[in-house]
Structure formats: structure tokens, C-alpha cells
Amino acid sequence: MSISDALQSHPPHVALLPSAGMGHLTPFLRLAVQLVRHHCRVTLITAHPTVSLAESQFISRFFSAFPQVSQVQFHLLPLDLSSANSTDPFFLGFEAMRRSAHLLSPLLASLSPPLHAFIYDVSLISSVIPVIEALNIPNYILFTSSARMFSFFSYFPTFTSKSNDDPAVFDDVVEIPGLMPVPKSSIPPLLLIPNNLFAKIFKEDSYKVAKLTGVFINTFEGLEAESLEALNGGKVREGLPSVFAVGPLAVCEFERVECGDQLKWLDEQPVGSVVYVSFGSRTAMSRDQIREIGNGLIKSGCRFLWVVKDKKVDKEEEEGLENVVGHELMERMKGKGLVVKTWVDQGEILAHRAVGGFVSHCGWNSVVEAAWHGVPILAWPQHGDQKINAEVVERSGLGMWVRSWGWGEQVVVKGEEIGERIREMMESKLLRREAAGVKEEGRKALRDGGSCGITFMRLFEEWQMSNRSI
Ligand code: UDP
Ligand code: G50
């Protein structure tokens, strides 16, 4: 019997547990869709409450589209804020899940049929491992960033022990075997601040990666050959689990949101003439920087579709667009582009033929979506893993990065400079050609007989071997 016949008659049962934030939830739901399409039985464990409205709406849309996926609700215990050492609502979301992880034990044990695999978020590793080891279920994470960032994460215990654990004395570059060096300036800034919540989670979890059965990453050879080879070739750290490159994870139909006006406007613009500007789902910009971006867009002379964000969490967005951007600037932008302050359908925008460039913070989902459509990126990392992702963008040819712009809140980048760099990106034939090459590699990975299908088959074989009953 072939693997696909065996899968259809005895489908493996997989449970997924995403963590807080759209950047973490989105790739989980896209992976769930792939597993369903490969005939797996899928249970999605959803944490309540979610941090943002976008997350709860996304989850509802997913279950409406995939009624065959079972939902199990994971009710989080209230978090004692005084002991958490962070004010970031998404990190507090990670922590609430970590502190509630023991509640997963009865929940996972009661699933029927028994699980062949449990796939959960990277930010839960050290709290989930004790639970899962007691239940003896193969355990995987979906790493929600790049393979390069996973290399850094896996190598973190090695280089911090070399630096006596004091982040202040980290070397100027981190030399990860098999990879281009990571400069200190690219390290997620919170890791350089001792005792904050994110650094604590990152450190605890990175020590435990060898205990995982495997790691899923939304990436592909054409984008990250170097890191994938270093990871699976055993160079980065001894005893690392297998890394499964399951990307590019395709944007799915259930993600569509109403954006008729924007698409209609894009339909009226010439091919490749519009620059799309967005910094993802959880990055608010200072008012000063917002004004400079507006001036920069006008200066660039390009048409634009710009998504403004004023607050980290959507529930707190109160001010109207005009108040945030300013009346005078809004007037000057009229007829030149579209400015919105709502959730947009990024998948549809990047797919549109009018869009010729993307000013992006380099959240990993945005990078892979741009790669899928071959849209060149002007990288402007704001925080976290985004500089390490920008290194991938630059190296793969998908985009350009102006390092002197620094992290989001370090400096206010002037409109003049922003405008010039946008023009440079939009006019670069080289970038367009290289981005088209990355797109072609991504499409190849998803074709019949491509690397993505082969990776899934390898996994299913592993699951079948580990359990003769399927
Ligand atoms: N996104 C979207 N519309 C928006 C803002 C974000 O569809 O208005 C999606 C985007 O396509 C991506 C995800 O939300 O899939 C954001 O994840 P990413 O890793 O790019 O950045 P983060 O928001 O986590 O910083
Ligand atoms: C969010 C963030 C900062 C940051 C990251 C974020 C990542 C991604 C990978 O997702 O580095 C990662 C997340 C959580 C974790 C380990 C690794 O515990 O604001 O750096």
C-alpha cells in the first residue's frame, strides 16, 4: 500500500497549538490547511482570551471554512502582571500560556484517536516539554520566523555561555557555524536587556530545543539554502532535531477580508507602479515617523498604498486616520495614493499586478508572502527578529536594506531619505529580476514532486513508523 493510500485509510491525528499574535497564529492555520489537504485529522487548540481582535476573527473564519477540524478551547489562567516583567501584551500572552501549560495535560490525553504529533509554538517549549514527555507524544514546534533566526535561537545557549551569560559583553558578531555572521546590531534588542520577560523565555526555551522531535519552518531552499544546510547538516549545534522546510505556506481562501475599494483602486493603477507600505500586525509608529513616511511617499513620486498603525493592539486603536496622519498631510497625499488605518488583505494586495514594491518591517510572514509573489522589499526592521530576517531578504536578492535606519524607535528617518530609497527600490531592474527568481523557487517547492510535498511525505512516513496502528 502506498503512503497516500495508507494516509487515506488511517489518517494521522495531529494537534496544533499556536501562541499569541497574528504573526504566530497565521502560519499555524496555514499549516493546518496543508495537513488537512494531506488527509490528516487535525485538532486546533485555541487559547482564550486572545490578545487581539484580529486573532479571534481569524480563528472564527478558519473554523467556518474547515468544519472537519476539531476545536479544543484552552482557557488561560489569569496572569499576575506584577511577576511578568513586561508590558508588551503579546509577550504577556506568551507568558499566560506558559503558566497555564499544565492544563494541557488532561486535554491532550483525552484526544481521540491518540495523537501522532503535537505541533506547538516556539515560545512554549520549556513549559510544554514536561507535559508532553509524560504523555509520550512526538513533539514538534512550528518556528514562526526564518531558518536563520532558528539557527540563532538554537545557537544562543552556546554563545551566551561563551560570554559568561552577561549580554552586555556579547561579542560584536555572533559566528554561527555554517552561516554568515550575525552582527551584534542585528540581535533582537530585548535579548541584550537582562531579566526582561522575552529574554527569559528565549533563554529557557533555546536550551531545550534538542528535546524536540522536529521543527517546522515556513521557508524553502530558494530563500534560505545556507541556514537549512547548516541546520540539517549538524553544523549549528549538536543533537538538533530535523528541520522540515514546509514553505512557502500559501495564503488561504479563508483569510480573505473585504477590501473592494483598495482592489478597485489598484485595478486602475499601471503594472508595478504602486509601493505597498505596512509594518505588520503589532508595530505602532511614532507620530513623527508617521509624518516623515507620508512626506517620503509624496517625495518618491510613486503611487502608494499605506497602512498606518497607531497602537500595538487593534483593540486600542481609537484615533481616526486624519488625527494620526494630520489634515494637511492627508490633503497633500490626495490623488497620489491610498492611506488606510484598518486590517488589509495583504495576500490580495501583494498578489496584485499594480504592486511593484513593499516597504516592510520584515516580519517573517510578510517576507514569505512577498517572496511568493516576487514583490521586491525595502526592509525597515523595527524590532525583534526583523534584522535577522532582513539579512535573509538582502542575501536572497528579494530586497534591499538601509542599515543606517536602525531599529524602529532608534531614530526618526527623514522623509527625503525615505522617498529616495523607495524610488531606488521601485526603479531597480536587478531587484525585480532577483525577486522574480525567488518567486520561481517558491513555486517550484510547492509543485507536484517539489520539496514541500516530499517533506510532508517524509513526515507522514515517520508518523506511520512510530505507530503501527495508522
Ligand atoms: N496582515 C494582514 N493585514 C494587515 C496586517 C497584517 O493581512 O493589515 C498579515 C500579514 O499578511 C502577515 C501577518 O498579518 O501574514 C503579520 O505577520 P508578520 O510576520 O509579517 O508580522 P507581525 O505582524 O508578526 O509583526
Ligand atoms: C516577536 C518579537 C521578537 C522576536 C520574535 C518574535 C522572534 C521570533 C522567534 O516572534 O524572535 C521566537 C519567538 C519567541 C521565542 C523564541 C523565538 O520565544 O517581538 O525576537
Short mmCIF file of C-alpha atoms and ligand atoms in Angstrom, two decimals:
data_model
loop_
_atom_site.label_atom_id
_atom_site.label_comp_id
_atom_site.label_asym_id
_atom_site.label_seq_id
_atom_site.Cartn_x
_atom_site.Cartn_y
_atom_site.Cartn_z
CA MET A 1 0.00 0.00 0.00
CA SER A 2 1.41 3.45 -0.91
CA ILE A 3 1.80 6.14 1.74
CA SER A 4 -1.01 8.19 0.32
CA ASP A 5 -3.36 5.14 0.34
CA ALA A 6 -2.32 4.41 3.94
CA LEU A 7 -2.95 8.04 4.88
CA GLN A 8 -6.42 7.99 3.41
CA SER A 9 -7.44 4.81 5.20
CA HIS A 10 -5.67 5.58 8.52
CA PRO A 11 -5.08 9.33 8.76
CA PRO A 12 -2.61 10.52 11.38
CA HIS A 13 -4.08 12.73 14.11
CA VAL A 14 -2.18 15.98 14.71
CA ALA A 15 -2.92 18.69 17.29
CA LEU A 16 -1.74 22.27 16.79
CA LEU A 17 -1.29 24.95 19.45
CA PRO A 18 -0.44 28.47 18.24
CA SER A 19 0.62 31.27 20.58
CA ALA A 20 -0.28 34.96 20.81
CA GLY A 21 -0.26 37.36 17.85
CA MET A 22 -1.21 37.15 14.19
CA GLY A 23 2.42 36.54 13.23
CA HIS A 24 2.29 33.31 15.24
CA LEU A 25 -1.32 32.29 14.52
CA THR A 26 -1.23 32.77 10.74
CA PRO A 27 1.42 30.18 9.85
CA PHE A 28 -0.26 27.66 12.19
CA LEU A 29 -3.58 27.95 10.41
CA ARG A 30 -1.88 27.74 7.01
CA LEU A 31 -0.05 24.60 8.19
CA ALA A 32 -3.36 23.17 9.44
CA VAL A 33 -4.79 23.63 5.95
CA GLN A 34 -1.82 21.77 4.42
CA LEU A 35 -2.27 18.91 6.89
CA VAL A 36 -5.99 18.67 6.10
CA ARG A 37 -5.17 18.63 2.39
CA HIS A 38 -2.73 15.78 3.03
CA HIS A 39 -5.58 13.84 4.71
CA CYS A 40 -4.52 14.34 8.33
CA ARG A 41 -7.07 14.59 11.11
CA VAL A 42 -6.43 17.96 12.74
CA THR A 43 -7.32 19.32 16.18
CA LEU A 44 -6.68 23.03 16.73
CA ILE A 45 -6.22 24.12 20.34
CA THR A 46 -7.14 27.77 20.72
CA ALA A 47 -6.12 29.87 23.72
CA HIS A 48 -8.77 32.11 25.34
CA PRO A 49 -8.80 35.01 25.61
CA THR A 50 -6.82 36.04 22.52
CA VAL A 51 -4.71 39.21 22.69
CA SER A 52 -6.12 40.90 19.59
CA LEU A 53 -9.45 41.07 17.84
CA ALA A 54 -7.74 40.09 14.58
CA GLU A 55 -6.83 36.72 16.12
CA SER A 56 -10.34 35.83 17.31
CA GLN A 57 -11.85 36.85 13.95
CA PHE A 58 -9.24 34.84 12.07
CA ILE A 59 -9.96 31.74 14.17
CA SER A 60 -13.73 32.03 13.55
CA ARG A 61 -13.20 32.34 9.81
CA PHE A 62 -10.91 29.30 9.87
CA PHE A 63 -13.46 27.06 11.62
CA SER A 64 -16.26 28.19 9.31
CA ALA A 65 -14.13 27.17 6.33
CA PHE A 66 -12.83 23.91 7.89
CA PRO A 67 -15.60 22.32 9.95
CA GLN A 68 -13.74 19.00 9.79
CA VAL A 69 -11.03 20.46 12.08
CA SER A 70 -11.87 19.91 15.76
CA GLN A 71 -11.57 22.85 18.12
CA VAL A 72 -10.45 22.47 21.70
CA GLN A 73 -10.52 25.56 23.88
CA PHE A 74 -7.59 26.21 26.18
CA HIS A 75 -8.78 28.58 28.91
CA LEU A 76 -5.83 30.55 30.25
CA LEU A 77 -5.38 31.25 33.94
CA PRO A 78 -5.33 34.96 34.83
CA LEU A 79 -1.78 36.30 34.76
CA ASP A 80 -0.26 38.06 37.75
CA LEU A 81 1.16 41.10 35.93
CA SER A 82 3.44 42.11 38.78
CA SER A 83 5.55 38.99 38.28
CA ALA A 84 5.76 39.12 34.49
CA ASN A 85 8.38 41.82 33.79
CA SER A 86 6.95 43.12 30.52
CA THR A 87 4.26 45.49 29.31
CA ASP A 88 4.02 44.05 25.81
CA PRO A 89 0.57 42.44 25.54
CA PHE A 90 1.83 39.76 23.15
CA PHE A 91 4.68 38.67 25.42
CA LEU A 92 2.21 38.64 28.31
CA GLY A 93 0.10 36.40 26.07
CA PHE A 94 3.06 34.01 25.68
CA GLU A 95 3.57 34.00 29.43
CA ALA A 96 -0.09 33.38 30.26
CA MET A 97 0.04 30.30 28.01
CA ARG A 98 3.29 29.10 29.55
CA ARG A 99 1.89 29.38 33.06
CA SER A 100 -1.29 27.52 32.05
CA ALA A 101 0.58 24.73 30.23
CA HIS A 102 -0.10 22.10 32.92
CA LEU A 103 -3.80 22.36 31.96
CA LEU A 104 -2.88 20.88 28.58
CA SER A 105 -2.13 17.50 30.11
CA PRO A 106 -5.72 16.21 30.57
CA LEU A 107 -6.74 18.00 27.42
CA LEU A 108 -4.15 16.23 25.22
CA ALA A 109 -4.60 12.87 26.94
CA SER A 110 -8.33 12.90 26.22
CA LEU A 111 -8.00 13.44 22.47
CA SER A 112 -9.22 10.59 20.38
CA PRO A 113 -7.78 8.89 18.44
CA PRO A 114 -4.44 9.29 20.26
CA LEU A 115 -2.12 11.90 18.78
CA HIS A 116 0.65 11.06 16.34
CA ALA A 117 2.11 14.52 16.71
CA PHE A 118 1.70 17.69 18.71
CA ILE A 119 2.89 20.88 16.98
CA TYR A 120 3.14 23.98 19.15
CA ASP A 121 4.65 27.44 19.24
CA VAL A 122 8.34 28.11 19.87
CA SER A 123 7.51 30.37 22.83
CA LEU A 124 6.04 27.41 24.74
CA ILE A 125 8.89 24.89 24.51
CA SER A 126 10.09 24.71 28.10
CA SER A 127 6.60 24.69 29.60
CA VAL A 128 5.15 22.11 27.17
CA ILE A 129 8.04 19.62 27.24
CA PRO A 130 7.34 18.27 30.76
CA VAL A 131 3.66 17.79 29.83
CA ILE A 132 4.37 16.09 26.54
CA GLU A 133 7.15 13.86 27.85
CA ALA A 134 4.81 12.40 30.42
CA LEU A 135 2.30 11.62 27.67
CA ASN A 136 4.92 10.24 25.29
CA ILE A 137 3.67 12.09 22.20
CA PRO A 138 6.11 13.12 19.42
CA ASN A 139 6.53 16.87 19.82
CA TYR A 140 7.27 19.44 17.16
CA ILE A 141 7.38 23.20 17.07
CA LEU A 142 6.38 25.43 14.20
CA PHE A 143 9.09 28.07 14.35
CA THR A 144 7.30 31.21 13.19
CA SER A 145 10.38 33.05 11.91
CA SER A 146 13.22 32.35 9.43
CA ALA A 147 15.60 29.37 9.41
CA ARG A 148 18.35 31.93 10.00
CA MET A 149 16.56 33.09 13.17
CA PHE A 150 16.11 29.44 14.21
CA SER A 151 19.87 28.94 13.79
CA PHE A 152 20.46 31.94 16.04
CA PHE A 153 17.91 30.63 18.57
CA SER A 154 19.50 27.15 18.61
CA TYR A 155 22.99 28.55 18.91
CA PHE A 156 22.04 31.03 21.65
CA PRO A 157 22.99 28.77 24.61
CA THR A 158 26.43 28.15 23.08
CA PHE A 159 27.35 31.77 22.50
CA THR A 160 25.88 33.09 25.72
CA SER A 161 27.83 30.55 27.72
CA LYS A 162 30.98 31.77 25.92
CA SER A 163 30.07 35.31 27.04
CA ASN A 164 29.54 34.27 30.67
CA ASP A 165 25.82 34.83 30.25
CA ASP A 166 26.09 38.58 30.57
CA PRO A 167 24.51 40.11 27.47
CA ALA A 168 26.45 43.33 27.90
CA VAL A 169 29.65 41.52 26.97
CA PHE A 170 28.34 39.72 23.88
CA ASP A 171 30.89 39.79 21.07
CA ASP A 172 30.46 42.23 18.20
CA VAL A 173 29.48 39.39 15.91
CA VAL A 174 27.92 36.01 16.55
CA GLU A 175 29.73 33.39 14.46
CA ILE A 176 27.25 30.56 13.96
CA PRO A 177 28.94 27.61 12.21
CA GLY A 178 27.83 27.37 8.57
CA LEU A 179 26.19 30.82 8.49
CA MET A 180 27.15 34.36 7.54
CA PRO A 181 27.99 36.04 10.88
CA VAL A 182 25.19 37.84 12.75
CA PRO A 183 26.37 41.31 13.85
CA LYS A 184 25.56 42.31 17.40
CA SER A 185 23.47 45.15 15.98
CA SER A 186 21.07 42.54 14.48
CA ILE A 187 20.41 40.70 17.75
CA PRO A 188 16.80 41.21 18.97
CA PRO A 189 17.31 44.20 21.31
CA LEU A 190 15.37 42.67 24.19
CA LEU A 191 17.94 39.87 24.40
CA LEU A 192 20.51 42.46 25.37
CA ILE A 193 18.43 43.60 28.34
CA PRO A 194 18.81 41.16 31.21
CA ASN A 195 15.75 39.89 33.09
CA ASN A 196 13.02 41.07 30.76
CA LEU A 197 10.29 38.56 30.01
CA PHE A 198 11.15 37.92 26.35
CA ALA A 199 14.83 37.32 27.13
CA LYS A 200 13.88 34.91 29.91
CA ILE A 201 11.53 32.91 27.67
CA PHE A 202 14.01 32.87 24.79
CA LYS A 203 16.81 31.65 27.01
CA GLU A 204 14.82 28.94 28.77
CA ASP A 205 13.40 27.62 25.51
CA SER A 206 16.61 27.67 23.47
CA TYR A 207 18.26 25.35 25.99
CA LYS A 208 15.56 22.78 25.36
CA VAL A 209 15.45 22.54 21.54
CA ALA A 210 17.30 19.20 21.50
CA LYS A 211 14.29 17.65 23.23
CA LEU A 212 12.03 18.31 20.26
CA THR A 213 11.18 15.59 17.76
CA GLY A 214 11.31 18.08 14.90
CA VAL A 215 10.94 21.67 13.80
CA PHE A 216 8.72 23.08 11.06
CA ILE A 217 9.77 26.30 9.37
CA ASN A 218 7.85 28.32 6.79
CA THR A 219 10.78 28.61 4.42
CA PHE A 220 12.31 26.97 1.34
CA GLU A 221 15.70 26.24 -0.22
CA GLY A 222 15.49 29.08 -2.74
CA LEU A 223 15.21 31.58 0.11
CA GLU A 224 17.37 30.06 2.84
CA ALA A 225 19.64 27.36 1.43
CA GLU A 226 22.53 28.34 3.70
CA SER A 227 20.69 28.08 7.01
CA LEU A 228 18.80 24.91 6.06
CA GLU A 229 22.01 23.20 5.10
CA ALA A 230 23.80 24.31 8.27
CA LEU A 231 20.88 23.18 10.46
CA ASN A 232 20.25 19.80 8.86
CA GLY A 233 23.95 19.20 8.24
CA GLY A 234 24.54 19.25 12.01
CA LYS A 235 26.78 22.32 11.88
CA VAL A 236 24.83 24.74 14.10
CA ARG A 237 24.55 22.65 17.23
CA GLU A 238 24.96 19.00 18.05
CA GLY A 239 21.84 16.95 18.61
CA LEU A 240 19.42 19.33 16.88
CA PRO A 241 16.16 17.75 15.72
CA SER A 242 15.31 17.59 12.00
CA VAL A 243 14.18 20.83 10.43
CA PHE A 244 11.31 20.49 7.96
CA ALA A 245 11.10 23.34 5.45
CA VAL A 246 7.36 23.38 4.73
CA GLY A 247 7.24 26.75 3.00
CA PRO A 248 6.13 28.74 1.34
CA LEU A 249 2.92 28.22 3.34
CA ALA A 250 0.27 29.52 0.97
CA VAL A 251 -2.19 32.28 1.90
CA CYS A 252 -5.60 30.56 2.08
CA GLU A 253 -9.08 31.45 0.90
CA PHE A 254 -10.49 31.71 4.46
CA GLU A 255 -8.12 34.65 5.14
CA ARG A 256 -9.86 36.88 2.60
CA VAL A 257 -11.34 40.06 4.02
CA GLU A 258 -13.49 42.68 2.33
CA CYS A 259 -11.20 45.21 0.64
CA GLY A 260 -13.10 46.01 -2.56
CA ASP A 261 -12.20 49.70 -2.54
CA GLN A 262 -8.49 49.02 -2.31
CA LEU A 263 -8.55 46.39 -5.05
CA LYS A 264 -10.65 48.63 -7.27
CA TRP A 265 -8.14 51.44 -6.82
CA LEU A 266 -5.24 49.05 -7.53
CA ASP A 267 -7.04 47.87 -10.71
CA GLU A 268 -6.81 51.44 -12.01
CA GLN A 269 -3.02 51.75 -11.50
CA PRO A 270 -0.34 50.77 -14.03
CA VAL A 271 1.51 47.45 -13.60
CA GLY A 272 4.23 47.59 -10.93
CA SER A 273 3.63 51.28 -10.14
CA VAL A 274 2.40 51.07 -6.53
CA VAL A 275 4.53 50.79 -3.41
CA TYR A 276 2.76 48.97 -0.56
CA VAL A 277 3.80 50.13 2.93
CA SER A 278 2.95 48.10 6.04
CA PHE A 279 4.70 47.17 9.26
CA GLY A 280 2.58 44.15 10.16
CA SER A 281 0.04 43.47 12.84
CA ARG A 282 1.76 44.65 16.03
CA THR A 283 4.05 47.59 15.30
CA ALA A 284 2.85 51.10 16.08
CA MET A 285 4.82 54.04 14.71
CA SER A 286 5.54 57.32 16.44
CA ARG A 287 3.57 60.31 15.16
CA ASP A 288 6.80 61.95 14.00
CA GLN A 289 7.82 58.91 11.98
CA ILE A 290 4.32 58.64 10.50
CA ARG A 291 4.58 62.23 9.20
CA GLU A 292 8.01 61.54 7.71
CA ILE A 293 6.73 58.43 5.94
CA GLY A 294 3.87 60.47 4.45
CA ASN A 295 6.31 63.12 3.24
CA GLY A 296 8.60 60.39 1.91
CA LEU A 297 5.82 58.78 -0.08
CA ILE A 298 4.97 62.10 -1.69
CA LYS A 299 8.68 62.74 -2.39
CA SER A 300 9.11 59.32 -4.00
CA GLY A 301 6.73 60.33 -6.78
CA CYS A 302 5.35 56.76 -6.69
CA ARG A 303 1.75 55.75 -6.16
CA PHE A 304 1.26 54.13 -2.78
CA LEU A 305 -0.98 52.03 -0.55
CA TRP A 306 0.00 52.77 3.03
CA VAL A 307 -1.33 51.06 6.17
CA VAL A 308 -0.96 53.26 9.25
CA LYS A 309 -0.88 51.72 12.73
CA ASP A 310 -1.11 53.83 15.84
CA LYS A 311 -1.33 51.16 18.58
CA LYS A 312 0.25 47.76 19.12
CA VAL A 313 -3.08 46.03 19.74
CA ASP A 314 -6.04 46.60 17.44
CA LYS A 315 -8.50 46.80 20.37
CA GLU A 316 -6.83 50.05 21.44
CA GLU A 317 -6.96 51.84 18.08
CA GLU A 318 -9.21 54.82 18.82
CA GLU A 319 -7.91 57.81 16.90
CA GLY A 320 -9.15 58.36 13.37
CA LEU A 321 -6.74 58.31 10.43
CA GLU A 322 -6.89 62.07 9.91
CA ASN A 323 -5.91 62.75 13.53
CA VAL A 324 -2.97 60.40 13.36
CA VAL A 325 -1.61 61.49 9.99
CA GLY A 326 -2.68 65.15 10.18
CA HIS A 327 -5.10 67.06 7.98
CA GLU A 328 -2.51 68.94 5.97
CA LEU A 329 -0.56 65.81 5.02
CA MET A 330 -3.78 63.97 4.16
CA GLU A 331 -4.65 66.82 1.78
CA ARG A 332 -1.23 66.73 0.12
CA MET A 333 -1.48 62.96 -0.40
CA LYS A 334 -4.87 63.16 -2.13
CA GLY A 335 -4.83 61.64 -5.62
CA LYS A 336 -1.38 60.16 -5.10
CA GLY A 337 -2.19 57.08 -3.13
CA LEU A 338 -4.43 55.31 -0.61
CA VAL A 339 -3.90 55.58 3.13
CA VAL A 340 -5.83 53.28 5.48
CA LYS A 341 -5.88 52.50 9.16
CA THR A 342 -7.63 49.13 9.11
CA TRP A 343 -6.73 45.49 8.67
CA VAL A 344 -5.99 44.94 4.97
CA ASP A 345 -5.95 41.81 2.85
CA GLN A 346 -2.18 41.69 2.40
CA GLY A 347 -2.35 38.46 0.39
CA GLU A 348 -4.55 40.12 -2.25
CA ILE A 349 -2.50 43.31 -2.27
CA LEU A 350 0.83 41.57 -2.81
CA ALA A 351 -0.79 39.42 -5.49
CA HIS A 352 -1.98 42.49 -7.42
CA ARG A 353 -0.13 43.31 -10.64
CA ALA A 354 -0.09 47.04 -9.81
CA VAL A 355 2.11 46.46 -6.74
CA GLY A 356 5.81 46.80 -7.57
CA GLY A 357 7.44 47.10 -4.17
CA PHE A 358 6.87 46.58 -0.45
CA VAL A 359 8.26 48.69 2.41
CA SER A 360 8.22 46.05 5.14
CA HIS A 361 9.35 45.57 8.73
CA CYS A 362 10.36 42.03 7.72
CA GLY A 363 8.01 40.11 9.97
CA TRP A 364 8.69 36.64 8.60
CA ASN A 365 5.17 36.03 7.26
CA SER A 366 5.35 39.25 5.27
CA VAL A 367 8.74 38.25 3.84
CA VAL A 368 7.48 34.85 2.67
CA GLU A 369 4.29 36.39 1.23
CA ALA A 370 6.39 38.92 -0.75
CA ALA A 371 8.67 36.10 -1.91
CA TRP A 372 5.64 34.07 -3.07
CA HIS A 373 4.56 36.96 -5.30
CA GLY A 374 8.06 38.11 -6.28
CA VAL A 375 7.50 41.62 -4.87
CA PRO A 376 10.81 43.38 -4.01
CA ILE A 377 11.17 44.53 -0.41
CA LEU A 378 12.67 47.68 1.07
CA ALA A 379 13.49 46.29 4.52
CA TRP A 380 12.93 48.51 7.52
CA PRO A 381 13.20 46.25 10.57
CA GLN A 382 11.53 47.67 13.67
CA HIS A 383 12.32 45.20 16.47
CA GLY A 384 12.76 41.54 17.45
CA ASP A 385 13.90 39.06 14.82
CA GLN A 386 13.37 41.52 11.96
CA LYS A 387 17.00 42.48 11.29
CA ILE A 388 17.98 38.82 11.10
CA ASN A 389 15.10 38.36 8.61
CA ALA A 390 16.24 41.47 6.71
CA GLU A 391 19.64 39.81 6.30
CA VAL A 392 17.84 36.94 4.53
CA VAL A 393 15.92 39.40 2.35
CA GLU A 394 19.11 41.15 1.29
CA ARG A 395 21.14 37.97 0.79
CA SER A 396 18.49 36.20 -1.29
CA GLY A 397 18.15 39.18 -3.62
CA LEU A 398 14.49 39.65 -2.66
CA GLY A 399 15.13 43.15 -1.40
CA MET A 400 17.37 45.94 -0.12
CA TRP A 401 18.03 47.14 3.40
CA VAL A 402 19.28 50.55 4.54
CA ARG A 403 21.16 49.55 7.69
CA SER A 404 21.63 53.15 8.84
CA TRP A 405 17.88 53.44 9.51
CA GLY A 406 18.46 51.30 12.61
CA TRP A 407 15.65 49.88 14.73
CA GLY A 408 12.19 51.44 14.68
CA GLU A 409 12.43 53.75 17.63
CA GLN A 410 16.15 54.49 17.48
CA VAL A 411 15.95 57.39 15.02
CA VAL A 412 13.29 59.25 13.08
CA VAL A 413 14.18 58.63 9.43
CA LYS A 414 13.59 61.73 7.33
CA GLY A 415 11.03 61.84 4.52
CA GLU A 416 13.62 62.89 1.96
CA GLU A 417 15.69 59.76 2.60
CA ILE A 418 12.63 57.51 2.67
CA GLY A 419 11.44 58.91 -0.67
CA GLU A 420 14.83 58.41 -2.33
CA ARG A 421 15.14 54.82 -1.17
CA ILE A 422 11.60 53.97 -2.24
CA ARG A 423 12.39 55.31 -5.71
CA GLU A 424 15.58 53.29 -5.78
CA MET A 425 13.69 50.08 -4.95
CA MET A 426 10.86 50.75 -7.39
CA GLU A 427 13.26 51.55 -10.25
CA SER A 428 15.70 48.69 -9.70
CA LYS A 429 15.51 46.17 -12.54
CA LEU A 430 18.01 43.99 -10.70
CA LEU A 431 15.78 43.69 -7.63
CA ARG A 432 12.76 42.93 -9.78
CA ARG A 433 14.66 40.18 -11.58
CA GLU A 434 16.05 38.66 -8.40
CA ALA A 435 12.68 38.77 -6.64
CA ALA A 436 11.15 37.01 -9.66
CA GLY A 437 13.84 34.33 -9.29
CA VAL A 438 12.97 33.79 -5.60
CA LYS A 439 9.28 33.59 -6.55
CA GLU A 440 10.05 30.89 -9.13
CA GLU A 441 11.94 28.86 -6.50
CA GLY A 442 8.98 29.15 -4.13
CA ARG A 443 6.55 27.97 -6.80
CA LYS A 444 8.87 25.04 -7.61
CA ALA A 445 8.86 23.97 -3.94
CA LEU A 446 5.05 23.71 -3.99
CA ARG A 447 4.66 21.97 -7.36
CA ASP A 448 3.88 18.24 -7.64
CA GLY A 449 7.11 16.45 -6.81
CA GLY A 450 8.53 19.64 -5.21
CA SER A 451 10.39 19.83 -1.90
CA CYS A 452 7.29 20.69 0.13
CA GLY A 453 5.35 17.57 -0.86
CA ILE A 454 8.43 15.42 -0.33
CA THR A 455 8.89 16.90 3.16
CA PHE A 456 5.28 16.13 4.12
CA MET A 457 5.59 12.55 2.83
CA ARG A 458 8.79 12.10 4.88
CA LEU A 459 6.95 13.25 7.97
CA PHE A 460 3.95 11.03 7.41
CA GLU A 461 6.28 8.07 6.95
CA GLU A 462 7.87 8.92 10.29
CA TRP A 463 4.46 9.09 11.93
CA GLN A 464 3.47 5.76 10.41
CA MET A 465 6.69 4.11 11.58
CA SER A 466 6.22 5.49 15.08
CA ASN A 467 2.75 4.00 15.31
CA ARG A 468 1.85 0.79 13.56
CA SER A 469 -1.83 1.34 14.15
CA ILE A 470 -2.23 4.03 11.47
N1 UDP B 1 -1.51 41.20 7.88
C1 UDP B 1 -2.61 41.43 7.07
N2 UDP B 1 -3.20 42.65 7.10
C2 UDP B 1 -2.75 43.66 7.88
C3 UDP B 1 -1.61 43.43 8.69
C4 UDP B 1 -1.02 42.20 8.66
O1 UDP B 1 -3.05 40.53 6.35
O2 UDP B 1 -3.34 44.73 7.84
C5 UDP B 1 -0.93 39.84 7.90
C6 UDP B 1 0.30 39.69 7.04
O3 UDP B 1 -0.07 39.34 5.73
C7 UDP B 1 1.05 38.56 7.77
C8 UDP B 1 0.67 38.78 9.23
O4 UDP B 1 -0.52 39.54 9.23
O5 UDP B 1 0.58 37.32 7.34
C9 UDP B 1 1.72 39.54 10.01
O6 UDP B 1 2.80 38.75 10.28
P1 UDP B 1 4.30 39.20 10.12
O7 UDP B 1 5.14 38.03 10.50
O8 UDP B 1 4.54 39.74 8.78
O9 UDP B 1 4.50 40.39 11.13
P2 UDP B 1 3.98 40.71 12.64
O10 UDP B 1 2.63 41.28 12.50
O11 UDP B 1 4.01 39.44 13.43
O12 UDP B 1 4.97 41.72 13.12
C1 G50 B 2 8.42 38.53 18.38
C2 G50 B 2 9.18 39.53 18.92
C3 G50 B 2 10.56 39.41 18.99
C4 G50 B 2 11.21 38.30 18.49
C5 G50 B 2 10.42 37.27 17.91
C6 G50 B 2 9.03 37.40 17.88
C7 G50 B 2 11.18 36.12 17.37
C8 G50 B 2 10.51 35.05 16.61
C9 G50 B 2 11.00 33.73 17.07
O1 G50 B 2 8.25 36.47 17.35
O2 G50 B 2 12.34 36.06 17.57
C10 G50 B 2 10.83 33.48 18.52
C11 G50 B 2 9.69 33.89 19.21
C12 G50 B 2 9.52 33.59 20.54
C13 G50 B 2 10.51 32.88 21.21
C14 G50 B 2 11.64 32.49 20.53
C15 G50 B 2 11.79 32.80 19.17
O3 G50 B 2 10.35 32.58 22.49
O4 G50 B 2 8.60 40.63 19.38
O5 G50 B 2 12.54 38.19 18.53
#
